[in-house]
Amino acid sequence: MLRPHRSTAPRLAAVGLAAALALAVTACAPEDETATPEPAAGSGSASASTAACSKESLSLVTDGTFTVGTDKPAYAPWFSDDDPTNGKGYESAVTYAVAEQLGFSRDEVTWITVPFTNAYAPGDKKFDVDINQVSITEQRRKAVDFSSGYYDVAQAVVTTADSPIAGATTLAALKTAKLGAQVGTTSYTAITEQIQPEQQAAVYDTNDLAVQALKNGQIDGLVVDLPTAFYAAAAQLDDGKIVGQLPPGSGTADQFGFVLGKGSALTTCVSAAVDALRADGTLTEIEGEYLSNAGGAPLLQ
């Protein structure tokens, strides 16, 4: 379990957040070759942004409290024991790390229940941020804000315990398998471009239909994103097993992000906090504990 070093964490969090904000300001600053140079402008903007992201300056639903929404039940490996407050599970751990970056202690974080689809529906929000494996899409951006992505969604292979590929540890071991995926998805692309099996991949209109085909023995394995793989193995299949994660492929990866109200004043600050955690390796460390090295989801070589 990750344990922050309390004697240095607040100072390091502030340094990381300031650096991330400075980078954001530099990246977003417009170029104007005709303008008179003002050397102090960049540092002044960064300092102002850093000040705006101090805990005392944040615009919150409840003063002094970082209010976080998620659905119930809260499934593993994103949470543990259906209790987001315990700091266990990937999303719970990331949330507390972001809160610490913003200056909140653990007892200043409050969780509320928000159904999944309500999180990104238009309208006012009762939370400062919501975290619930919500993929960042342009369609959803029309109704809500997203932070920087806190998780790059991997593809994974799911099967059953008695399947011929249950013990596979490499992509080569999947070459002779009959695999399936939902039509038109990055999962199907992963089969055809990364695994390249000898048999043509089966395609299905929905993941539920693909899971049923796996139950019926019509396919040896199903390729889905890792979160769906965890759910399928634990909740949809009686003897489900995650064979492993596929290596990163080409193209832009799907990402999960914190959801915020449209036009939220917190969006820049939360994004900067996520960026700082990515830069200093914290996200990778938490992923290694709860996703990569736990729950039976090794990387297929």
One Martini backbone bead per residue (centre of mass of N, CA, C, O) as a GRO file, in nm:
protein
  301
    1MET     BB    1   0.096   0.035   0.022
    2LEU     BB    2   0.062   0.360  -0.010
    3ARG     BB    3   0.278   0.605   0.163
    4PRO     BB    4   0.296   0.907   0.253
    5HIS     BB    5   0.533   1.158   0.320
    6ARG     BB    6   0.438   1.390   0.542
    7SER     BB    7   0.696   1.578   0.572
    8THR     BB    8   0.707   1.626   0.227
    9ALA     BB    9   0.443   1.618   0.054
   10PRO     BB   10   0.336   1.914   0.048
   11ARG     BB   11   0.587   2.034  -0.089
   12LEU     BB   12   0.598   1.846  -0.338
   13ALA     BB   13   0.314   1.906  -0.439
   14ALA     BB   14   0.357   2.207  -0.491
   15VAL     BB   15   0.585   2.173  -0.695
   16GLY     BB   16   0.433   1.995  -0.898
   17LEU     BB   17   0.196   2.188  -0.951
   18ALA     BB   18   0.360   2.431  -1.047
   19ALA     BB   19   0.493   2.289  -1.287
   20ALA     BB   20   0.232   2.211  -1.435
   21LEU     BB   21   0.123   2.500  -1.463
   22ALA     BB   22   0.360   2.619  -1.620
   23LEU     BB   23   0.330   2.429  -1.861
   24ALA     BB   24   0.040   2.511  -1.935
   25VAL     BB   25   0.095   2.808  -1.988
   26THR     BB   26   0.308   2.769  -2.210
   27ALA     BB   27   0.131   2.593  -2.404
   28CYS     BB   28  -0.120   2.819  -2.414
   29ALA     BB   29   0.038   3.041  -2.522
   30PRO     BB   30   0.035   3.285  -2.736
   31GLU     BB   31   0.163   3.387  -3.043
   32ASP     BB   32   0.346   3.718  -3.079
   33GLU     BB   33   0.572   3.870  -3.288
   34THR     BB   34   0.473   4.188  -3.243
   35ALA     BB   35   0.519   4.192  -2.960
   36THR     BB   36   0.632   4.307  -2.669
   37PRO     BB   37   0.853   4.200  -2.468
   38GLU     BB   38   0.778   4.013  -2.143
   39PRO     BB   39   0.959   3.839  -1.927
   40ALA     BB   40   0.750   3.833  -1.669
   41ALA     BB   41   0.483   3.705  -1.772
   42GLY     BB   42   0.515   3.401  -1.737
   43SER     BB   43   0.568   3.395  -1.427
   44GLY     BB   44   0.314   3.550  -1.350
   45SER     BB   45   0.106   3.346  -1.458
   46ALA     BB   46   0.202   3.104  -1.296
   47SER     BB   47   0.164   3.230  -1.016
   48ALA     BB   48  -0.136   3.285  -1.043
   49SER     BB   49  -0.220   2.991  -1.087
   50THR     BB   50  -0.107   2.879  -0.825
   51ALA     BB   51  -0.281   3.058  -0.642
   52ALA     BB   52  -0.558   2.954  -0.759
   53CYS     BB   53  -0.469   2.644  -0.641
   54SER     BB   54  -0.517   2.702  -0.374
   55LYS     BB   55  -0.726   2.601  -0.138
   56GLU     BB   56  -0.841   2.893  -0.066
   57SER     BB   57  -0.914   2.952  -0.394
   58LEU     BB   58  -1.119   2.742  -0.430
   59SER     BB   59  -1.411   2.636  -0.602
   60LEU     BB   60  -1.657   2.499  -0.394
   61VAL     BB   61  -1.927   2.334  -0.285
   62THR     BB   62  -1.759   2.307  -0.009
   63ASP     BB   63  -1.600   2.456   0.215
   64GLY     BB   64  -1.300   2.275   0.274
   65THR     BB   65  -1.414   2.059   0.057
   66PHE     BB   66  -1.362   1.755  -0.124
   67THR     BB   67  -1.595   1.659  -0.364
   68VAL     BB   68  -1.674   1.312  -0.443
   69GLY     BB   69  -1.780   1.114  -0.709
   70THR     BB   70  -1.959   0.791  -0.718
   71ASP     BB   71  -2.055   0.485  -0.757
   72LYS     BB   72  -2.308   0.225  -0.668
   73PRO     BB   73  -2.113   0.013  -0.674
   74ALA     BB   74  -1.759  -0.016  -0.597
   75TYR     BB   75  -1.533  -0.152  -0.798
   76ALA     BB   76  -1.310  -0.372  -0.861
   77PRO     BB   77  -0.990  -0.215  -0.871
   78TRP     BB   78  -1.089   0.086  -0.806
   79PHE     BB   79  -1.195  -0.048  -0.548
   80SER     BB   80  -1.263  -0.140  -0.195
   81ASP     BB   81  -1.526  -0.276  -0.042
   82ASP     BB   82  -1.723  -0.049  -0.134
   83ASP     BB   83  -1.489   0.186  -0.033
   84PRO     BB   84  -1.366   0.499  -0.114
   85THR     BB   85  -1.239   0.593   0.179
   86ASN     BB   86  -0.977   0.380   0.206
   87GLY     BB   87  -0.760   0.417  -0.046
   88LYS     BB   88  -0.845   0.169  -0.216
   89GLY     BB   89  -0.764   0.150  -0.517
   90TYR     BB   90  -0.708   0.330  -0.789
   91GLU     BB   91  -0.918   0.570  -0.764
   92SER     BB   92  -0.883   0.630  -0.469
   93ALA     BB   93  -0.577   0.685  -0.471
   94VAL     BB   94  -0.583   0.913  -0.681
   95THR     BB   95  -0.768   1.105  -0.533
   96TYR     BB   96  -0.585   1.150  -0.282
   97ALA     BB   97  -0.345   1.256  -0.447
   98VAL     BB   98  -0.490   1.503  -0.565
   99ALA     BB   99  -0.577   1.629  -0.300
  100GLU     BB  100  -0.288   1.672  -0.197
  101GLN     BB  101  -0.198   1.861  -0.424
  102LEU     BB  102  -0.437   2.073  -0.327
  103GLY     BB  103  -0.423   2.051   0.017
  104PHE     BB  104  -0.568   1.795   0.117
  105SER     BB  105  -0.683   1.610   0.349
  106ARG     BB  106  -0.838   1.320   0.407
  107ASP     BB  107  -1.072   1.459   0.597
  108GLU     BB  108  -1.144   1.665   0.334
  109VAL     BB  109  -1.280   1.416   0.201
  110THR     BB  110  -1.586   1.369   0.013
  111TRP     BB  111  -1.835   1.125  -0.049
  112ILE     BB  112  -2.057   1.056  -0.327
  113THR     BB  113  -2.341   0.946  -0.492
  114VAL     BB  114  -2.307   0.876  -0.856
  115PRO     BB  115  -2.435   0.799  -1.126
  116PHE     BB  116  -2.279   0.746  -1.410
  117THR     BB  117  -2.464   0.918  -1.614
  118ASN     BB  118  -2.482   1.175  -1.426
  119ALA     BB  119  -2.192   1.283  -1.438
  120TYR     BB  120  -2.222   1.364  -1.777
  121ALA     BB  121  -2.457   1.530  -1.746
  122PRO     BB  122  -2.627   1.790  -1.771
  123GLY     BB  123  -2.554   2.030  -1.529
  124ASP     BB  124  -2.547   2.056  -1.215
  125LYS     BB  125  -2.317   1.995  -0.942
  126LYS     BB  126  -2.244   1.812  -0.624
  127PHE     BB  127  -1.948   1.814  -0.729
  128ASP     BB  128  -1.616   1.860  -0.802
  129VAL     BB  129  -1.566   1.550  -0.858
  130ASP     BB  130  -1.557   1.262  -1.080
  131ILE     BB  131  -1.500   0.896  -1.031
  132ASN     BB  132  -1.582   0.629  -1.300
  133GLN     BB  133  -1.461   0.535  -1.568
  134VAL     BB  134  -1.451   0.795  -1.762
  135SER     BB  135  -1.448   0.862  -2.078
  136ILE     BB  136  -1.293   1.066  -2.304
  137THR     BB  137  -1.513   1.276  -2.496
  138GLU     BB  138  -1.646   1.497  -2.715
  139GLN     BB  139  -1.941   1.458  -2.643
  140ARG     BB  140  -1.906   1.502  -2.331
  141ARG     BB  141  -1.773   1.791  -2.352
  142LYS     BB  142  -2.050   1.940  -2.401
  143ALA     BB  143  -2.138   1.897  -2.075
  144VAL     BB  144  -1.836   1.865  -1.969
  145ASP     BB  145  -1.553   1.833  -1.785
  146PHE     BB  146  -1.201   1.745  -1.810
  147SER     BB  147  -0.936   1.609  -1.719
  148SER     BB  148  -0.672   1.476  -1.727
  149GLY     BB  149  -0.552   1.178  -1.777
  150TYR     BB  150  -0.524   0.894  -1.534
  151TYR     BB  151  -0.591   0.664  -1.766
  152ASP     BB  152  -0.472   0.418  -1.979
  153VAL     BB  153  -0.643   0.212  -2.183
  154ALA     BB  154  -0.634  -0.121  -2.193
  155GLN     BB  155  -0.603  -0.427  -2.341
  156ALA     BB  156  -0.783  -0.748  -2.306
  157VAL     BB  157  -0.795  -1.097  -2.215
  158VAL     BB  158  -1.075  -1.315  -2.199
  159THR     BB  159  -1.170  -1.609  -2.009
  160THR     BB  160  -1.166  -1.942  -1.914
  161ALA     BB  161  -1.037  -2.187  -1.713
  162ASP     BB  162  -1.085  -2.421  -1.964
  163SER     BB  163  -0.920  -2.285  -2.165
  164PRO     BB  164  -0.659  -2.301  -2.401
  165ILE     BB  165  -0.569  -1.983  -2.303
  166ALA     BB  166  -0.538  -1.957  -1.984
  167GLY     BB  167  -0.196  -1.991  -1.993
  168ALA     BB  168  -0.120  -1.748  -2.141
  169THR     BB  169   0.188  -1.517  -2.196
  170THR     BB  170   0.157  -1.467  -2.509
  171LEU     BB  171   0.079  -1.377  -2.827
  172ALA     BB  172   0.159  -1.646  -2.966
  173ALA     BB  173  -0.052  -1.820  -2.791
  174LEU     BB  174  -0.304  -1.677  -2.971
  175LYS     BB  175  -0.294  -1.760  -3.279
  176THR     BB  176  -0.509  -2.021  -3.260
  177ALA     BB  177  -0.736  -1.854  -3.168
  178LYS     BB  178  -1.072  -1.777  -3.092
  179LEU     BB  179  -1.173  -1.446  -3.133
  180GLY     BB  180  -1.344  -1.161  -2.977
  181ALA     BB  181  -1.551  -0.862  -3.060
  182GLN     BB  182  -1.657  -0.562  -3.088
  183VAL     BB  183  -1.771  -0.379  -3.323
  184GLY     BB  184  -1.571  -0.099  -3.399
  185THR     BB  185  -1.324  -0.147  -3.212
  186THR     BB  186  -1.018  -0.147  -3.056
  187SER     BB  187  -1.031  -0.448  -2.994
  188TYR     BB  188  -1.046  -0.549  -3.285
  189THR     BB  189  -0.784  -0.416  -3.376
  190ALA     BB  190  -0.601  -0.575  -3.182
  191ILE     BB  191  -0.642  -0.846  -3.314
  192THR     BB  192  -0.553  -0.775  -3.616
  193GLU     BB  193  -0.272  -0.613  -3.537
  194GLN     BB  194  -0.142  -0.775  -3.284
  195ILE     BB  195  -0.222  -1.082  -3.286
  196GLN     BB  196  -0.294  -1.225  -3.553
  197PRO     BB  197  -0.480  -1.459  -3.610
  198GLU     BB  198  -0.565  -1.737  -3.798
  199GLN     BB  199  -0.842  -1.668  -3.716
  200GLN     BB  200  -1.122  -1.515  -3.752
  201ALA     BB  201  -1.278  -1.275  -3.607
  202ALA     BB  202  -1.531  -1.221  -3.393
  203VAL     BB  203  -1.842  -1.038  -3.413
  204TYR     BB  204  -2.025  -0.791  -3.208
  205ASP     BB  205  -2.262  -0.565  -3.106
  206THR     BB  206  -2.185  -0.662  -2.810
  207ASN     BB  207  -2.037  -0.757  -2.517
  208ASP     BB  208  -2.263  -0.942  -2.415
  209LEU     BB  209  -2.257  -1.129  -2.665
  210ALA     BB  210  -1.961  -1.211  -2.633
  211VAL     BB  211  -1.988  -1.340  -2.356
  212GLN     BB  212  -2.192  -1.554  -2.443
  213ALA     BB  213  -2.002  -1.693  -2.646
  214LEU     BB  214  -1.800  -1.779  -2.431
  215LYS     BB  215  -1.994  -1.952  -2.263
  216ASN     BB  216  -2.066  -2.138  -2.530
  217GLY     BB  217  -1.778  -2.189  -2.689
  218GLN     BB  218  -1.734  -2.007  -2.962
  219ILE     BB  219  -1.494  -1.890  -2.799
  220ASP     BB  220  -1.181  -1.846  -2.636
  221GLY     BB  221  -1.185  -1.521  -2.652
  222LEU     BB  222  -1.188  -1.180  -2.519
  223VAL     BB  223  -1.169  -0.844  -2.633
  224VAL     BB  224  -1.104  -0.576  -2.404
  225ASP     BB  225  -1.107  -0.359  -2.186
  226LEU     BB  226  -0.984  -0.375  -1.876
  227PRO     BB  227  -1.236  -0.298  -1.712
  228THR     BB  228  -1.419  -0.507  -1.856
  229ALA     BB  229  -1.252  -0.752  -1.779
  230PHE     BB  230  -1.299  -0.740  -1.477
  231TYR     BB  231  -1.607  -0.758  -1.491
  232ALA     BB  232  -1.638  -1.021  -1.651
  233ALA     BB  233  -1.471  -1.208  -1.460
  234ALA     BB  234  -1.642  -1.135  -1.189
  235ALA     BB  235  -1.969  -1.101  -1.303
  236GLN     BB  236  -2.023  -1.278  -1.588
  237LEU     BB  237  -1.827  -1.511  -1.499
  238ASP     BB  238  -1.782  -1.798  -1.321
  239ASP     BB  239  -1.472  -1.864  -1.471
  240GLY     BB  240  -1.307  -1.616  -1.493
  241LYS     BB  241  -1.021  -1.483  -1.698
  242ILE     BB  242  -0.726  -1.302  -1.718
  243VAL     BB  243  -0.474  -1.335  -1.929
  244GLY     BB  244  -0.414  -1.025  -2.036
  245GLN     BB  245  -0.229  -0.765  -2.150
  246LEU     BB  246  -0.174  -0.555  -2.397
  247PRO     BB  247   0.024  -0.391  -2.564
  248PRO     BB  248   0.084  -0.107  -2.684
  249GLY     BB  249  -0.043   0.063  -2.942
  250SER     BB  250  -0.155   0.239  -3.182
  251GLY     BB  251  -0.233   0.547  -3.125
  252THR     BB  252  -0.487   0.677  -2.928
  253ALA     BB  253  -0.564   0.651  -2.614
  254ASP     BB  254  -0.774   0.580  -2.395
  255GLN     BB  255  -0.931   0.784  -2.132
  256PHE     BB  256  -0.946   0.873  -1.803
  257GLY     BB  257  -1.146   1.122  -1.622
  258PHE     BB  258  -1.227   1.376  -1.455
  259VAL     BB  259  -1.534   1.513  -1.357
  260LEU     BB  260  -1.678   1.829  -1.447
  261GLY     BB  261  -1.822   2.102  -1.467
  262LYS     BB  262  -1.909   2.319  -1.685
  263GLY     BB  263  -1.662   2.558  -1.645
  264SER     BB  264  -1.479   2.489  -1.427
  265ALA     BB  265  -1.242   2.629  -1.206
  266LEU     BB  266  -1.094   2.336  -1.147
  267THR     BB  267  -0.977   2.204  -1.404
  268THR     BB  268  -0.683   2.311  -1.413
  269CYS     BB  269  -0.600   2.207  -1.130
  270VAL     BB  270  -0.660   1.906  -1.167
  271SER     BB  271  -0.482   1.866  -1.414
  272ALA     BB  272  -0.217   1.949  -1.277
  273ALA     BB  273  -0.222   1.724  -1.067
  274VAL     BB  274  -0.218   1.488  -1.265
  275ASP     BB  275   0.041   1.569  -1.415
  276ALA     BB  276   0.227   1.548  -1.167
  277LEU     BB  277   0.171   1.241  -1.114
  278ARG     BB  278   0.282   1.149  -1.385
  279ALA     BB  279   0.571   1.279  -1.373
  280ASP     BB  280   0.651   1.135  -1.078
  281GLY     BB  281   0.510   0.824  -1.092
  282THR     BB  282   0.245   0.772  -0.929
  283LEU     BB  283   0.054   0.641  -1.134
  284THR     BB  284   0.236   0.398  -1.192
  285GLU     BB  285   0.241   0.289  -0.903
  286ILE     BB  286  -0.064   0.247  -0.868
  287GLU     BB  287  -0.102   0.064  -1.113
  288GLY     BB  288   0.089  -0.161  -1.016
  289GLU     BB  289  -0.083  -0.235  -0.763
  290TYR     BB  290  -0.398  -0.251  -0.899
  291LEU     BB  291  -0.351  -0.350  -1.218
  292SER     BB  292  -0.084  -0.490  -1.324
  293ASN     BB  293  -0.016  -0.678  -1.040
  294ALA     BB  294  -0.326  -0.717  -1.017
  295GLY     BB  295  -0.596  -0.930  -1.081
  296GLY     BB  296  -0.474  -1.094  -1.323
  297ALA     BB  297  -0.292  -0.860  -1.532
  298PRO     BB  298  -0.071  -0.932  -1.727
  299LEU     BB  299   0.176  -0.889  -1.955
  300LEU     BB  300   0.189  -0.950  -2.285
  301GLN     BB  301   0.470  -1.056  -2.496
   0.00000   0.00000   0.00000
